[in-house]
Structure formats: structure tokens, C-alpha cells
Amino acid sequence: MVQFPAGAATPALIVDGLNALTGHPPRARASFAEGRCVRGTYIPSDRASEITRSQSFTKPSRVLARFSVGGGDDRVLRGFSFRLGGEDHRSDMLLQSAPVHFARTPDQMLAYLKVRMPGPGGKPNMKKVKAFSAANPETLHQANYIAALPLPGSLAGTTYWGVHAFPATSSNGETRFIKFKVAPVGADVTPTGDQARPKSADFLYDDLKNRIAKGDVRLNVMALLDRPGDPVMDVTRRWPDEDARETVRLGTIVITGVEADEACDASIFNPATLAEGIAHPPDEIFAARRAAYVISLGKRR
């Protein structure tokens, strides 16, 4: 049986914990291991500079991106990572199909993973899971959000969220917190009836390939604007009235082709890589994630 790592939460132990829980081979990503690499272009809007002076969002550029699905019990979660900007002003963004993370701190994240480890019978101890959830109700926010909505029927027709609050500095020097949201141009693809059953990863990737071939994959990159008192340090909580928030379209990503997986697997979409004008979020999970992605890459090589 796979052993769960012991010790206080560190980025390295969190990577090991994710690998232990999902049973990923050593050279696989610790999370969102299954995915497809794509390429495209980014076209900024004329309002992008109102929110950030980051040239990665205010100038046109090529885009490398990756659509993915979660592993283990989180296969219904989708991921979208993308890189835009030039060599001297590159930004890597990591988003998912839920607007919150499943843990508030690294300690809570490691404990969440540990309590879900399968026992000798191949399943976790549900009494321990329920006790942990009762003591840590915020760890249910992500699962409750996913359960309340129809399953996305297409990777290209899904809305993706950034769970962190990023300090963004505009062209006139004003700094405020924003959250990123990437939404398909048009409506989300939400099947009903029998079509709403969970889709296999292969089905989702075939659908993505077909939509790209038809020139049908366009995604708007949006900034949700903060208000006083927003919980910018807690990634398990949404901002009040977040769905009705004022948003600004920073630009549009147009996916134009499929890339060989090696183009995305050779390195990482590093959350620490942000062009000046977008600063690192202040929460604990982001700080751990910055280190964890580098550690995970090292284990894959």
C-alpha cells in the first residue's frame, strides 16, 4: 500500500501527498496529470491597461496552454493553464472549473489529503473523512460548488476561475486586487439528461480537438474587481456577490491548434512567473504552490 508522507506541511510533502493519494507514477504531474497541450494567440482589449500595466496582458502575443482533468476523486474538476507574453514580460496563469480551493492553508491541505488516503480495503475511512469535514467545513466549499452545477460537457465550453486574489497595478499606478476568470465566448456547454453523465478524458480531448479544427475555441480573459473587505487571504471563500461582480475583459485567447504534449510537459506553467503589473497573491496556498510546482517538475525529470 502507498505510504502517505509524514511530517509538518511543506511544499515537498504536499507534492508527495498528492502523488500518494492519486497513485500517479513518479514522473507524472502531482495534480491535473492528464491533459492536452494547445497553442493560440492572445488579443488584448482596449481596457486591459485600466486594470494592469503588465505587458503580458496589454500586448498581443502567442499563447501556449493546457486543458486538463483532475485525478483521483476530483476527475470532475477541469483545469486550464496558459502562458502569454514575450520573453521579457511572460505570465503563467493556472485556473480551474471551481472558484475556490479545497484548503485554506498548507497544513489543512495536507490533512485533507491524508484523511482521504485509501486504507487496506482500497477506500478511505469515511468516519474520519466526515469528522474532518465537520471540523473543517471550508474544505467542502469546492465540492459543494461542483455538485450544485451540471458537469461541463466540453473543455472548451467551460468557465475557469483563478482562486487567488492578485494585486494588479494599472497604467496610471493604481493597485487593487483582482481575480481571474476565463470564460468561453458564447455560453458554457452544459449537457442535460443522459448527455450530462461524466465524460471520459478521451471524449473531452476528442471534443476539444474537433472544436479547434472548426476554429471554434475562443476564451475571454476577465478580471473580477475587488471591493473593501473582500477575503483576499482565504482561497476557500468566494468574494461576496462574486457572480454579479464588475468585470473587465482583459483580452481574448484564440486557440488555433493542438501542440505535442512535450511542449507543455518539458517545463511547467509556473504560478510565480508574472510580468510586472501583476504581483504575487498574499495567501499561504499561493506561497506553497510557487515552490510545489518547481518540486513537482524536478520529480518528473
XYZ file of C-alpha atoms in Angstrom:
301
model
C 0.000 0.000 0.000
C 1.235 3.512 -0.794
C 2.501 5.286 2.306
C 1.416 8.840 2.993
C 4.307 11.200 3.799
C 4.761 12.136 7.452
C 5.723 15.492 8.891
C 4.586 19.105 9.038
C 3.223 20.541 5.806
C 5.857 21.700 3.339
C 5.537 22.130 -0.445
C 7.551 18.918 -0.931
C 5.275 16.909 1.374
C 2.184 18.293 -0.347
C 3.530 17.124 -3.714
C 4.234 13.693 -2.211
C 0.767 13.636 -0.644
C -0.949 14.430 -3.944
C 1.043 11.710 -5.672
C 0.238 9.196 -2.926
C -3.492 9.939 -2.978
C -3.940 9.785 -6.744
C -1.480 6.967 -7.366
C 0.370 8.904 -10.041
C 3.611 7.410 -11.327
C 6.751 9.295 -10.230
C 7.144 11.217 -13.495
C 3.535 12.451 -13.658
C 2.234 15.821 -12.516
C 1.101 15.862 -8.899
C -2.271 17.307 -9.948
C -4.150 17.550 -13.241
C -1.866 14.844 -14.622
C -3.987 14.171 -17.727
C -4.127 16.996 -20.234
C -3.721 18.245 -23.769
C -1.364 20.972 -24.955
C -2.623 23.620 -27.382
C -1.410 26.834 -28.965
C -3.048 30.092 -29.936
C -2.927 33.851 -29.770
C -3.899 36.476 -27.229
C -5.632 39.689 -28.329
C -5.826 42.376 -25.608
C -8.874 44.560 -25.152
C -8.679 48.342 -25.181
C -9.483 48.323 -21.441
C -6.717 45.989 -20.262
C -4.399 48.846 -19.218
C -7.143 50.213 -16.932
C -6.557 47.139 -14.756
C -2.887 46.263 -15.254
C 0.168 47.686 -16.931
C 1.520 44.144 -17.316
C 2.616 43.863 -20.941
C 1.658 40.198 -20.953
C -1.987 41.322 -20.788
C -1.818 44.612 -22.697
C 0.098 43.412 -25.770
C -0.798 40.742 -28.365
C 1.198 37.555 -28.051
C 1.382 33.872 -28.764
C -0.231 31.535 -26.247
C 0.770 28.085 -25.024
C -1.996 26.464 -22.997
C -3.057 23.179 -21.461
C -6.544 21.818 -20.808
C -6.662 19.082 -18.172
C -8.805 16.985 -15.859
C -8.310 16.292 -12.162
C -7.213 12.926 -10.821
C -8.470 10.549 -8.155
C -11.796 11.660 -6.693
C -11.530 15.037 -8.447
C -11.879 13.890 -12.050
C -14.869 16.192 -12.469
C -12.599 19.195 -11.878
C -11.158 20.730 -15.056
C -8.024 22.791 -15.385
C -6.822 25.449 -17.815
C -3.266 26.808 -17.690
C -1.871 29.304 -20.152
C 1.286 31.273 -20.863
C 1.245 34.577 -22.689
C 3.579 37.483 -23.304
C 7.130 37.693 -24.628
C 10.381 36.550 -23.060
C 10.763 39.785 -21.091
C 7.121 40.017 -19.977
C 5.768 36.500 -19.598
C 2.926 35.450 -17.309
C 1.736 31.931 -16.453
C -1.820 31.544 -15.209
C -3.434 28.470 -13.616
C -7.207 28.225 -13.410
C -9.786 25.549 -12.643
C -13.505 24.925 -13.099
C -14.326 25.871 -9.487
C -13.814 29.344 -7.984
C -12.368 28.097 -4.679
C -9.600 25.802 -3.477
C -10.236 22.836 -1.193
C -7.980 24.034 1.646
C -7.094 27.359 3.226
C -3.562 26.599 4.425
C -0.827 24.065 3.575
C -1.395 22.300 6.928
C -5.089 21.928 6.183
C -4.348 20.786 2.627
C -2.000 18.036 3.794
C -4.504 16.894 6.440
C -7.285 16.877 3.810
C -5.228 14.619 1.567
C -4.144 12.346 4.397
C -7.653 11.615 5.657
C -8.691 10.575 2.143
C -5.922 8.039 1.662
C -7.323 4.556 0.891
C -6.982 2.025 3.684
C -6.347 -1.732 3.424
C -9.726 -2.215 1.713
C -8.886 0.275 -1.008
C -11.211 3.009 0.298
C -10.753 5.849 2.791
C -12.217 5.653 6.284
C -15.448 7.615 5.784
C -15.915 8.214 9.510
C -12.589 10.023 9.565
C -13.461 11.926 6.375
C -16.786 13.093 7.852
C -15.170 14.066 11.142
C -12.508 16.073 9.318
C -15.135 17.800 7.152
C -17.210 18.681 10.208
C -14.161 20.221 11.877
C -13.071 21.962 8.649
C -16.289 22.948 6.817
C -14.458 25.272 4.416
C -12.862 22.197 2.809
C -16.298 21.291 1.413
C -16.862 24.569 -0.459
C -15.216 23.366 -3.667
C -17.041 20.018 -3.712
C -20.367 21.705 -2.957
C -19.862 24.164 -5.815
C -19.117 21.360 -8.267
C -22.051 19.242 -7.085
C -24.520 22.122 -7.481
C -23.855 22.640 -11.201
C -24.178 20.450 -14.306
C -20.940 18.797 -15.330
C -19.135 20.708 -18.091
C -19.634 18.928 -21.403
C -16.575 20.378 -23.123
C -13.162 21.574 -22.006
C -13.509 24.431 -24.490
C -17.000 25.267 -23.209
C -16.130 25.573 -19.523
C -15.638 28.639 -17.338
C -12.342 28.572 -15.426
C -11.501 30.504 -12.279
C -8.402 31.717 -10.541
C -8.823 31.084 -6.812
C -6.214 33.671 -5.745
C -6.504 37.446 -5.370
C -3.766 39.125 -7.431
C -2.577 42.695 -6.779
C -2.835 44.390 -10.195
C -1.295 47.782 -10.952
C -2.879 49.819 -13.750
C -1.201 52.093 -16.278
C -1.898 55.095 -14.003
C -0.272 53.417 -10.991
C -3.403 52.375 -9.094
C -3.160 48.948 -7.411
C -6.146 46.799 -6.489
C -6.919 43.112 -6.079
C -8.407 41.161 -8.969
C -9.411 37.574 -9.593
C -9.017 35.981 -12.991
C -11.882 34.307 -14.806
C -11.659 32.720 -18.263
C -14.991 32.120 -19.977
C -15.852 30.722 -23.405
C -17.038 33.272 -25.942
C -20.736 32.438 -26.048
C -22.187 30.107 -23.427
C -20.782 27.236 -21.390
C -21.505 23.788 -22.823
C -23.771 22.185 -20.187
C -25.444 18.984 -21.440
C -28.701 17.803 -19.915
C -30.360 14.420 -19.469
C -28.289 11.392 -20.449
C -25.693 13.667 -22.021
C -24.947 15.148 -18.581
C -23.239 11.995 -17.338
C -19.487 12.284 -16.630
C -17.421 12.181 -19.814
C -14.216 10.224 -20.164
C -10.984 12.135 -20.619
C -10.681 10.744 -24.157
C -14.161 12.057 -25.035
C -13.249 15.514 -23.732
C -9.954 15.591 -25.629
C -11.594 14.438 -28.881
C -14.248 17.123 -28.466
C -11.527 19.728 -27.887
C -9.625 18.638 -30.997
C -12.775 18.792 -33.117
C -13.690 22.258 -31.877
C -10.182 23.545 -32.578
C -10.337 22.102 -36.100
C -13.546 24.078 -36.672
C -11.944 27.282 -35.370
C -14.443 27.297 -32.521
C -12.346 27.846 -29.373
C -12.285 31.416 -28.100
C -11.983 32.324 -24.430
C -12.330 35.729 -22.806
C -9.836 36.582 -20.062
C -11.693 38.573 -17.423
C -10.670 40.465 -14.283
C -13.088 40.485 -11.341
C -12.639 43.715 -9.400
C -12.309 43.825 -5.624
C -14.352 45.667 -3.037
C -13.352 46.708 0.504
C -13.425 43.796 2.927
C -13.040 41.007 0.371
C -11.386 37.854 1.848
C -8.212 38.078 -0.233
C -6.275 35.714 2.073
C -8.755 32.815 2.058
C -8.854 30.746 -1.148
C -11.714 28.579 0.145
C -14.129 31.550 0.127
C -15.683 33.409 -2.765
C -15.960 37.166 -2.698
C -19.452 38.388 -1.764
C -21.732 38.530 -4.831
C -18.833 37.310 -6.937
C -21.027 36.193 -9.848
C -22.506 39.696 -10.069
C -19.169 41.491 -9.723
C -18.000 44.202 -12.054
C -15.624 42.597 -14.536
C -13.299 43.934 -17.207
C -12.352 41.905 -20.258
C -8.565 41.979 -20.446
C -8.426 40.165 -23.776
C -9.353 37.076 -25.748
C -7.458 33.822 -26.250
C -7.997 32.184 -29.634
C -6.895 28.542 -29.700
C -5.612 27.739 -33.179
C -4.046 24.287 -32.961
C -3.009 21.258 -30.937
C 0.591 21.074 -29.732
C 2.604 17.963 -28.916
C 2.261 17.248 -25.192
C 6.042 17.630 -24.853
C 5.631 21.365 -25.497
C 3.778 21.675 -22.164
C 5.467 18.808 -20.320
C 9.040 19.990 -20.883
C 8.584 22.700 -18.248
C 5.786 23.972 -16.035
C 3.207 26.696 -16.021
C 4.833 28.370 -13.060
C 2.433 30.491 -10.963
C 5.393 32.562 -9.761
C 6.023 33.778 -13.329
C 4.126 37.059 -13.576
C 5.120 40.094 -15.635
C 5.415 43.396 -13.768
C 1.945 44.830 -13.205
C 0.567 41.599 -11.717
C 2.028 40.734 -8.300
C 2.011 37.527 -6.264
C -1.150 36.900 -4.202
C -0.601 37.130 -0.422
C -2.311 33.879 0.659
C -0.498 30.838 2.091
C -1.618 28.407 -0.608
C -0.070 30.526 -3.359
C 3.215 30.706 -1.464
C 3.258 26.904 -1.169
C 2.177 26.446 -4.780
C 5.088 28.541 -6.074
C 7.542 26.066 -4.572
C 5.466 22.935 -5.140
C 5.321 23.329 -8.925
C 9.110 23.521 -9.165
C 9.455 20.469 -6.890
C 6.927 18.528 -8.961
C 8.832 19.334 -12.166
C 12.048 18.081 -10.585
C 10.414 14.766 -9.672
C 9.175 14.323 -13.266
C 12.643 14.670 -14.772
